[in-house]
Coordinates of N, CA and C in Angstrom, one line a residue:
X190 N 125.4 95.0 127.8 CA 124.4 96.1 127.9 C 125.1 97.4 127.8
X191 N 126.6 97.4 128.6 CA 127.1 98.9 128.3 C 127.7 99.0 126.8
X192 N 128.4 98.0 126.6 CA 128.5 98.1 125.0 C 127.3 98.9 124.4
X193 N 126.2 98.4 124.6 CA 125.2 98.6 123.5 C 125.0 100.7 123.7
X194 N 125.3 100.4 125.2 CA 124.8 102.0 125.2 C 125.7 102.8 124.8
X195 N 127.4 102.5 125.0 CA 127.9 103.4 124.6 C 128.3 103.5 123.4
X196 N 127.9 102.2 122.1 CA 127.9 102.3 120.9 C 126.6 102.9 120.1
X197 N 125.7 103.1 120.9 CA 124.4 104.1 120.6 C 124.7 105.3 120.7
X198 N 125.2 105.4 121.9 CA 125.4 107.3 122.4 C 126.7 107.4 121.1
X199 N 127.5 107.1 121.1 CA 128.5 107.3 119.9 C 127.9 107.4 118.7
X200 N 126.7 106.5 118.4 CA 126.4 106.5 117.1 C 125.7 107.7 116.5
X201 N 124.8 107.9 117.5 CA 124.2 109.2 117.5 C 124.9 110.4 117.4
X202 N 125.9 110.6 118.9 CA 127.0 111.3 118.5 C 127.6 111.7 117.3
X203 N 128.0 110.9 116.2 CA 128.6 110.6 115.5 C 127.4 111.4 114.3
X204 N 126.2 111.1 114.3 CA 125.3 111.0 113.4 C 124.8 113.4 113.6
X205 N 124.9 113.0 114.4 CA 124.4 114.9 115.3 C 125.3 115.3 114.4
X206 N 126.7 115.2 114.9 CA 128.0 116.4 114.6 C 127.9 116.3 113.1
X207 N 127.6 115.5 112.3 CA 127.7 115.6 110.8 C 127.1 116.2 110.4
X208 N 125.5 116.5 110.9 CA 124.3 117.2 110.6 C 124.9 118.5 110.9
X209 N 125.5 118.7 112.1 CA 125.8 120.1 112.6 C 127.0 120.4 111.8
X210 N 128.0 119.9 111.0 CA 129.0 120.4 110.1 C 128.2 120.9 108.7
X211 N 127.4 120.1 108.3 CA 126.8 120.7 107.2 C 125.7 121.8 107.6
X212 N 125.4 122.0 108.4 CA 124.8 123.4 108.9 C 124.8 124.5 109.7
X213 N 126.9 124.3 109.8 CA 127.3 125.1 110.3 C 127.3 126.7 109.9
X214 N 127.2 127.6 110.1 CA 127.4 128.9 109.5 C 128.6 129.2 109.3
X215 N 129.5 128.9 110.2 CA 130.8 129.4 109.7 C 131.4 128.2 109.4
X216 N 132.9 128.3 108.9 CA 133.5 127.0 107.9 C 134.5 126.3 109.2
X217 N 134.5 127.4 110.2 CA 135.3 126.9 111.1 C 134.9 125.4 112.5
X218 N 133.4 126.4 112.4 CA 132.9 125.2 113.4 C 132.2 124.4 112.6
X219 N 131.9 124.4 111.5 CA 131.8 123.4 110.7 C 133.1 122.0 110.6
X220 N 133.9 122.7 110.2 CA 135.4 122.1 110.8 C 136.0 120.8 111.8
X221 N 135.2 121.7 112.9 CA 135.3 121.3 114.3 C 134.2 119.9 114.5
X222 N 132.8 120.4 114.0 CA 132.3 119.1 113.8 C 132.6 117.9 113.2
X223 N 133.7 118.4 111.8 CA 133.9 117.0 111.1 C 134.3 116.6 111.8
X224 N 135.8 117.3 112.5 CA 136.7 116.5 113.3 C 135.8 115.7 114.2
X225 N 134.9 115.7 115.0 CA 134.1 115.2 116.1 C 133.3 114.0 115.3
X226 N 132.8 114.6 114.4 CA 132.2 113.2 113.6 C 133.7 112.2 113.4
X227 N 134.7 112.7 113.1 CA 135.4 111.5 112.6 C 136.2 110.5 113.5
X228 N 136.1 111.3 114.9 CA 136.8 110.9 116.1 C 135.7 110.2 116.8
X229 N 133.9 110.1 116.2 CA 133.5 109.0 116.8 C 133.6 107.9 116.1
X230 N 133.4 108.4 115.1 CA 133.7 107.1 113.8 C 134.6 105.7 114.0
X231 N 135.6 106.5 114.6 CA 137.1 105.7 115.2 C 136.2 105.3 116.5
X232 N 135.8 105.7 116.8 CA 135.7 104.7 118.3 C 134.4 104.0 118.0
X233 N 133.6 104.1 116.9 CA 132.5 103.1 116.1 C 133.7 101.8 116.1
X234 N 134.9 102.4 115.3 CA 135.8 101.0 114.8 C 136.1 100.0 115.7
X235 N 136.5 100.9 117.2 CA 137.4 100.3 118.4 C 136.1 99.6 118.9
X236 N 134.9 99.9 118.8 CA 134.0 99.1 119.7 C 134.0 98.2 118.9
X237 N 134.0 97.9 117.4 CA 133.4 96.7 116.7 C 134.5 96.1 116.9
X238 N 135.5 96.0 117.2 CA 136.6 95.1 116.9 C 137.8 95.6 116.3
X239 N 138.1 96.5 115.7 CA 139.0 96.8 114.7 C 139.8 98.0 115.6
X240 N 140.2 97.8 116.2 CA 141.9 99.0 116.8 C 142.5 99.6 115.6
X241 N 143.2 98.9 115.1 CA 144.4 99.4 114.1 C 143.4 100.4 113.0
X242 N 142.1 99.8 112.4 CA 141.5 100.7 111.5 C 140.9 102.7 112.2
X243 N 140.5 102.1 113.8 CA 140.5 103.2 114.5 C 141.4 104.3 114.4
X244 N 143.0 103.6 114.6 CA 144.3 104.4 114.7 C 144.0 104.9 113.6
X245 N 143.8 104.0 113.0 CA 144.2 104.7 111.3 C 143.2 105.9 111.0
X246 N 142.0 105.8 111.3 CA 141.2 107.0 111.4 C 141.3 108.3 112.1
X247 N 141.8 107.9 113.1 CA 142.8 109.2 113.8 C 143.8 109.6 113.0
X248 N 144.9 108.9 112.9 CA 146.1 109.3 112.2 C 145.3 110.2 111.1
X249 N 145.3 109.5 110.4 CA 144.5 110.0 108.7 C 143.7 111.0 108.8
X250 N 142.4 111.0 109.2 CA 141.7 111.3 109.2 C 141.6 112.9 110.1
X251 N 141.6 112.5 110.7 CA 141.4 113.9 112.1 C 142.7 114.0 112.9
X252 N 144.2 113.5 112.3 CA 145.4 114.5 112.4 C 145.9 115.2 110.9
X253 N 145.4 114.3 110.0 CA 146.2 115.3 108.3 C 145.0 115.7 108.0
X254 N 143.6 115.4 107.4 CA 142.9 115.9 106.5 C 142.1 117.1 107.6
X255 N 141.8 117.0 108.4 CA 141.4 118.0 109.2 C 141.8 118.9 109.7
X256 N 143.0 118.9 110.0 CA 144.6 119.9 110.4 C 144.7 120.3 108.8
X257 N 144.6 120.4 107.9 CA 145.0 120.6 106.7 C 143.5 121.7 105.9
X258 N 142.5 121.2 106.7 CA 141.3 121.7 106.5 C 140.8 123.0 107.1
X259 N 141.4 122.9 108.5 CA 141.4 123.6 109.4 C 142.3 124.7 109.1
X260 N 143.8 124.7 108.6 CA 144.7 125.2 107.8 C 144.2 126.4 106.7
X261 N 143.9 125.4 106.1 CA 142.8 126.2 104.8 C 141.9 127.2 105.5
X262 N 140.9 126.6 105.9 CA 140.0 128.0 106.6 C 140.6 129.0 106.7
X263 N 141.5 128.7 108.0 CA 142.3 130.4 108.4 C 142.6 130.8 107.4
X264 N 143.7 130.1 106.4 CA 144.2 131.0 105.4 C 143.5 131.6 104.2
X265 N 142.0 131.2 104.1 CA 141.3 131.6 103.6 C 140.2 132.5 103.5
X266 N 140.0 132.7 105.4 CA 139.2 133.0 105.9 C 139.2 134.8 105.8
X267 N 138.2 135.4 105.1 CA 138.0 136.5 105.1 C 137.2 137.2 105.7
X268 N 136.9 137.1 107.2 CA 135.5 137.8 107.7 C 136.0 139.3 108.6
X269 N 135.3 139.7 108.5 CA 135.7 141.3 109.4 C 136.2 140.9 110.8
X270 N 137.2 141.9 111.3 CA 137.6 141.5 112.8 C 136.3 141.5 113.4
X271 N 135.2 142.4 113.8 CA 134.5 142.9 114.5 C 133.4 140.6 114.2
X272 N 133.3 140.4 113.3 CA 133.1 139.0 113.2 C 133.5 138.3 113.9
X273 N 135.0 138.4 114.0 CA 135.9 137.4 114.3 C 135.8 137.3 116.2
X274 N 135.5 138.6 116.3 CA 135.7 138.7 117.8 C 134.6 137.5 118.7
X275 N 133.5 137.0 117.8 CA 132.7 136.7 118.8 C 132.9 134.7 118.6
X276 N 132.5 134.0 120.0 CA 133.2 132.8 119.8 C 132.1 132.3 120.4
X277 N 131.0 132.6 120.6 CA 130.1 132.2 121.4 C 129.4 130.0 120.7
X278 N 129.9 130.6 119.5 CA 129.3 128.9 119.0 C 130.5 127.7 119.5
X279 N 131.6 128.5 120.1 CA 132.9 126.7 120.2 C 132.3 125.5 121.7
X280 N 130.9 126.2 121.9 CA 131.0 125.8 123.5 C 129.9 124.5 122.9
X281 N 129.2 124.2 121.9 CA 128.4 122.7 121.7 C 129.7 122.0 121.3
X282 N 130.3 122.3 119.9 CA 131.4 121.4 119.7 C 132.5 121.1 121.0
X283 N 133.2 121.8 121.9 CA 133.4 121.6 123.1 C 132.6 120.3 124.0
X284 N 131.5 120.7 124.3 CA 130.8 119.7 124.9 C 130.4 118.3 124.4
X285 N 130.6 118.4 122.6 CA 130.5 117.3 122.6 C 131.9 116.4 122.4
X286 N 133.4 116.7 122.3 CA 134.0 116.5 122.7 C 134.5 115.7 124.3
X287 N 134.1 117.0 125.0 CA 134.1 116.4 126.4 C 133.4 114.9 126.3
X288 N 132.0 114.9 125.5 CA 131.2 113.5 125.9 C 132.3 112.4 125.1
X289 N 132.8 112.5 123.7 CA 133.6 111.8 123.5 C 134.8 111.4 124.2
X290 N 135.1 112.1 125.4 CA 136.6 111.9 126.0 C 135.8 111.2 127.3
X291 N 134.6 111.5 127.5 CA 133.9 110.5 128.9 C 133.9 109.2 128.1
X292 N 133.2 109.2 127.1 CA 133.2 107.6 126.0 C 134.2 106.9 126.6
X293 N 135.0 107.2 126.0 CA 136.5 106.7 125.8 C 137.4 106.3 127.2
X294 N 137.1 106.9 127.8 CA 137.4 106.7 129.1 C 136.6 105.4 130.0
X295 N 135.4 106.1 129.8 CA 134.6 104.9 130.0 C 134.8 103.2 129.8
X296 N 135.1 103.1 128.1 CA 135.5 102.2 127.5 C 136.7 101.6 127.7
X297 N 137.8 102.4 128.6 CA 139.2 101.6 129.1 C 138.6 101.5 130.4
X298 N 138.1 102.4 131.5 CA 138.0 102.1 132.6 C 136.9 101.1 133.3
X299 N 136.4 100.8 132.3 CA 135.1 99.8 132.7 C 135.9 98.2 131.9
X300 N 136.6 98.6 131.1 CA 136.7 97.3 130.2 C 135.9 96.5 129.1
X301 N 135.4 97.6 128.8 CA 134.4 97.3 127.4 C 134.9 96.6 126.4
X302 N 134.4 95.3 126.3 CA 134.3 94.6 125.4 C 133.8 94.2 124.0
X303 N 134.1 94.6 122.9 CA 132.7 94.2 121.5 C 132.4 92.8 121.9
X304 N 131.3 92.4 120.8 CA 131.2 91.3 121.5 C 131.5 90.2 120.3
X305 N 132.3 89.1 121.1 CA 133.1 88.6 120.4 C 132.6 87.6 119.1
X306 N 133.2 87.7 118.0 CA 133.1 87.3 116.4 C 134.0 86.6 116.6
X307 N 134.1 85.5 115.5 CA 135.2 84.8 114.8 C 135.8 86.1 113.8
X308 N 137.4 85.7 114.2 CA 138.4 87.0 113.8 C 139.3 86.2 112.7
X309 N 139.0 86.8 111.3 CA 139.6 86.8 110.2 C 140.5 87.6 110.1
X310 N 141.9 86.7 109.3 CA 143.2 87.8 109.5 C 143.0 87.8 107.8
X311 N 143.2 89.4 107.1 CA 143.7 89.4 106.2 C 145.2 90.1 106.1
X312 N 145.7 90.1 104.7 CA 146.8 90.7 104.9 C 147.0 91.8 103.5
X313 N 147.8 91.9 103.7 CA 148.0 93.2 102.8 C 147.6 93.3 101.3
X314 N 147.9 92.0 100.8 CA 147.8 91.5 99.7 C 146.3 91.6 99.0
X315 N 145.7 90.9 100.0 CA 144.4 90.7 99.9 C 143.6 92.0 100.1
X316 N 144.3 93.0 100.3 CA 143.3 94.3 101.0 C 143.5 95.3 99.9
X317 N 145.2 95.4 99.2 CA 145.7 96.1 97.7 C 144.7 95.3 96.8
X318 N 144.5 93.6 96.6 CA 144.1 93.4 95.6 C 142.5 93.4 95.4
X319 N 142.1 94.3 96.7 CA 140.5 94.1 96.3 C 140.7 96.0 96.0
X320 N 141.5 96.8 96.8 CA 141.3 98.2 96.4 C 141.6 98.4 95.0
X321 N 142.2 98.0 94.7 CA 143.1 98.0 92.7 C 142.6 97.0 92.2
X322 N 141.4 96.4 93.0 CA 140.8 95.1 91.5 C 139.7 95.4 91.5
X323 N 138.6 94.5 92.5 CA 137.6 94.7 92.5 C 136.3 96.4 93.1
X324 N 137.3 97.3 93.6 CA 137.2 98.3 94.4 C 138.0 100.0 93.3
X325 N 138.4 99.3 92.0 CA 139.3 100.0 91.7 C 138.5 101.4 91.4
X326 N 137.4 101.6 90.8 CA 136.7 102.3 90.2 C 135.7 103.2 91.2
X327 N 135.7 102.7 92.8 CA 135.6 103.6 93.6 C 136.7 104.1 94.5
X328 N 137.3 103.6 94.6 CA 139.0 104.4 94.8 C 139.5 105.3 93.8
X329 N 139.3 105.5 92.3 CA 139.7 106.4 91.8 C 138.4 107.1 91.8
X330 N 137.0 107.0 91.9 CA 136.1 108.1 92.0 C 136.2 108.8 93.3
X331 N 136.5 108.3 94.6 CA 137.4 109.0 95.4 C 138.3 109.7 95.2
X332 N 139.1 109.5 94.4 CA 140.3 110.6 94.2 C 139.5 111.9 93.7
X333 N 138.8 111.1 92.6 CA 138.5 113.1 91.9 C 137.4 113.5 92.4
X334 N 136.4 113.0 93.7 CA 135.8 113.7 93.9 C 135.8 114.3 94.9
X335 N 137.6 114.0 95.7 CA 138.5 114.8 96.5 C 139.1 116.4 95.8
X336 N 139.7 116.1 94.1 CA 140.4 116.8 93.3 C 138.8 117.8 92.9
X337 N 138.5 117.2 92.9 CA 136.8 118.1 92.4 C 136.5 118.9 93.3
X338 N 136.7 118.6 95.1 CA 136.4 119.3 96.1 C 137.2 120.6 96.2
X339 N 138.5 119.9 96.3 CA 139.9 121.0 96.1 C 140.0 122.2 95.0
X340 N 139.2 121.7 93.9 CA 139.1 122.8 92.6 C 138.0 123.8 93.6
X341 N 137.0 123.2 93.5 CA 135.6 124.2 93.8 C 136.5 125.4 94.9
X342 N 136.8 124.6 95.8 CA 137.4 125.4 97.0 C 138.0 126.8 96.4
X343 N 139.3 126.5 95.6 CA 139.8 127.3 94.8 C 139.5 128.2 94.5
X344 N 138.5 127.8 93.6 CA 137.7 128.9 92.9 C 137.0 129.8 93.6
X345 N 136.0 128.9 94.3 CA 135.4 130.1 95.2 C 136.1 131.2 96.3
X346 N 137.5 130.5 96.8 CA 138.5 131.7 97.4 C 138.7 132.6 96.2
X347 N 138.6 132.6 94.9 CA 139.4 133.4 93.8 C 138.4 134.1 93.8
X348 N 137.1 133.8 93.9 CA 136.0 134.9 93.0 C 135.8 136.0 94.5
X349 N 136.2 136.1 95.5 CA 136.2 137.2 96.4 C 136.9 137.8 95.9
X350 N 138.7 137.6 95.4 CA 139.4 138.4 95.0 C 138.6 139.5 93.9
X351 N 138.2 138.8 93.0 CA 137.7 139.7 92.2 C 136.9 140.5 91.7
X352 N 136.6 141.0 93.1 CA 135.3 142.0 93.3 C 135.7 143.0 94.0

């Protein structure tokens, strides 16, 4: 029963902060939401069963591509100081953080369990040969529509220069 609720409140969680990145006003707490979407995501993983895919969603996810995103903003960010001064929007992403770090706590201190499946080991082999075989053609449409993201970006930092 607590499984179910704290994999709901997550899911929702999870489902809100996405909504609120794409309708962020500024690029920064937009930002802050991904990060929040992607930090429930990982604990979507740790309730189903999967730890290591979790880790990996942290590592990857919300320490390089987000830190790197976040990166970009500042150094791209051109808004007037008198803008800059006001911070009144960090306090929902804030809070919904906080609820993520109650989650998670919850989930070691209670001892939350998914609930138990028959557990299939794959290995490496089998995980390369479905990404580069049967998967191969959305793995590279992932790449360029990463390299596609990264152009637009580009560009639209260039066309302020040139005004």
């Amino acid at each position: 029963m607590l499984w179910n609720i704290i994999f709901t409140l997550t899911a929702l969680l999870m489902l809100g902060s996405a909504m609120a990145a794409l309708f962020a006003r500024q690029a920064m707490y937009g930002a802050l939401y991904l990060v929040i979407s992607m930090i429930a995501v990982a604990m979507l993983y740790f309730l189903l069963g999967a730890p290591f895919i979790s880790a990996l969603q942290v590592s990857l996810y919300v320490g390089a591509i987000a830190v790197l995103l976040v990166f970009m903003i500042t150094m791209l960010n051109r808004t007037s100081p008198r803008r800059r001064a006001r911070r009144k929007g960090v306090l929902l992403p804030l809070l919904l953080l906080a609820l993520l770090l109650g989650e998670g706590v919850a989930l070691f201190a209670l001892r939350v369990q998914a609930p138990v499946q028959a557990v299939v080991s794959v290995g490496p082999k089998v995980v390369g040969g479905a990404l580069f075989g049967h998967y191969l053609l959305l793995v590279e449409a992932t790449a360029l529509l990463l390299l596609a993201a990264l152009t637009a970006v580009l560009h639209l930092s260039r066309k302020g220069e040139e005004s």
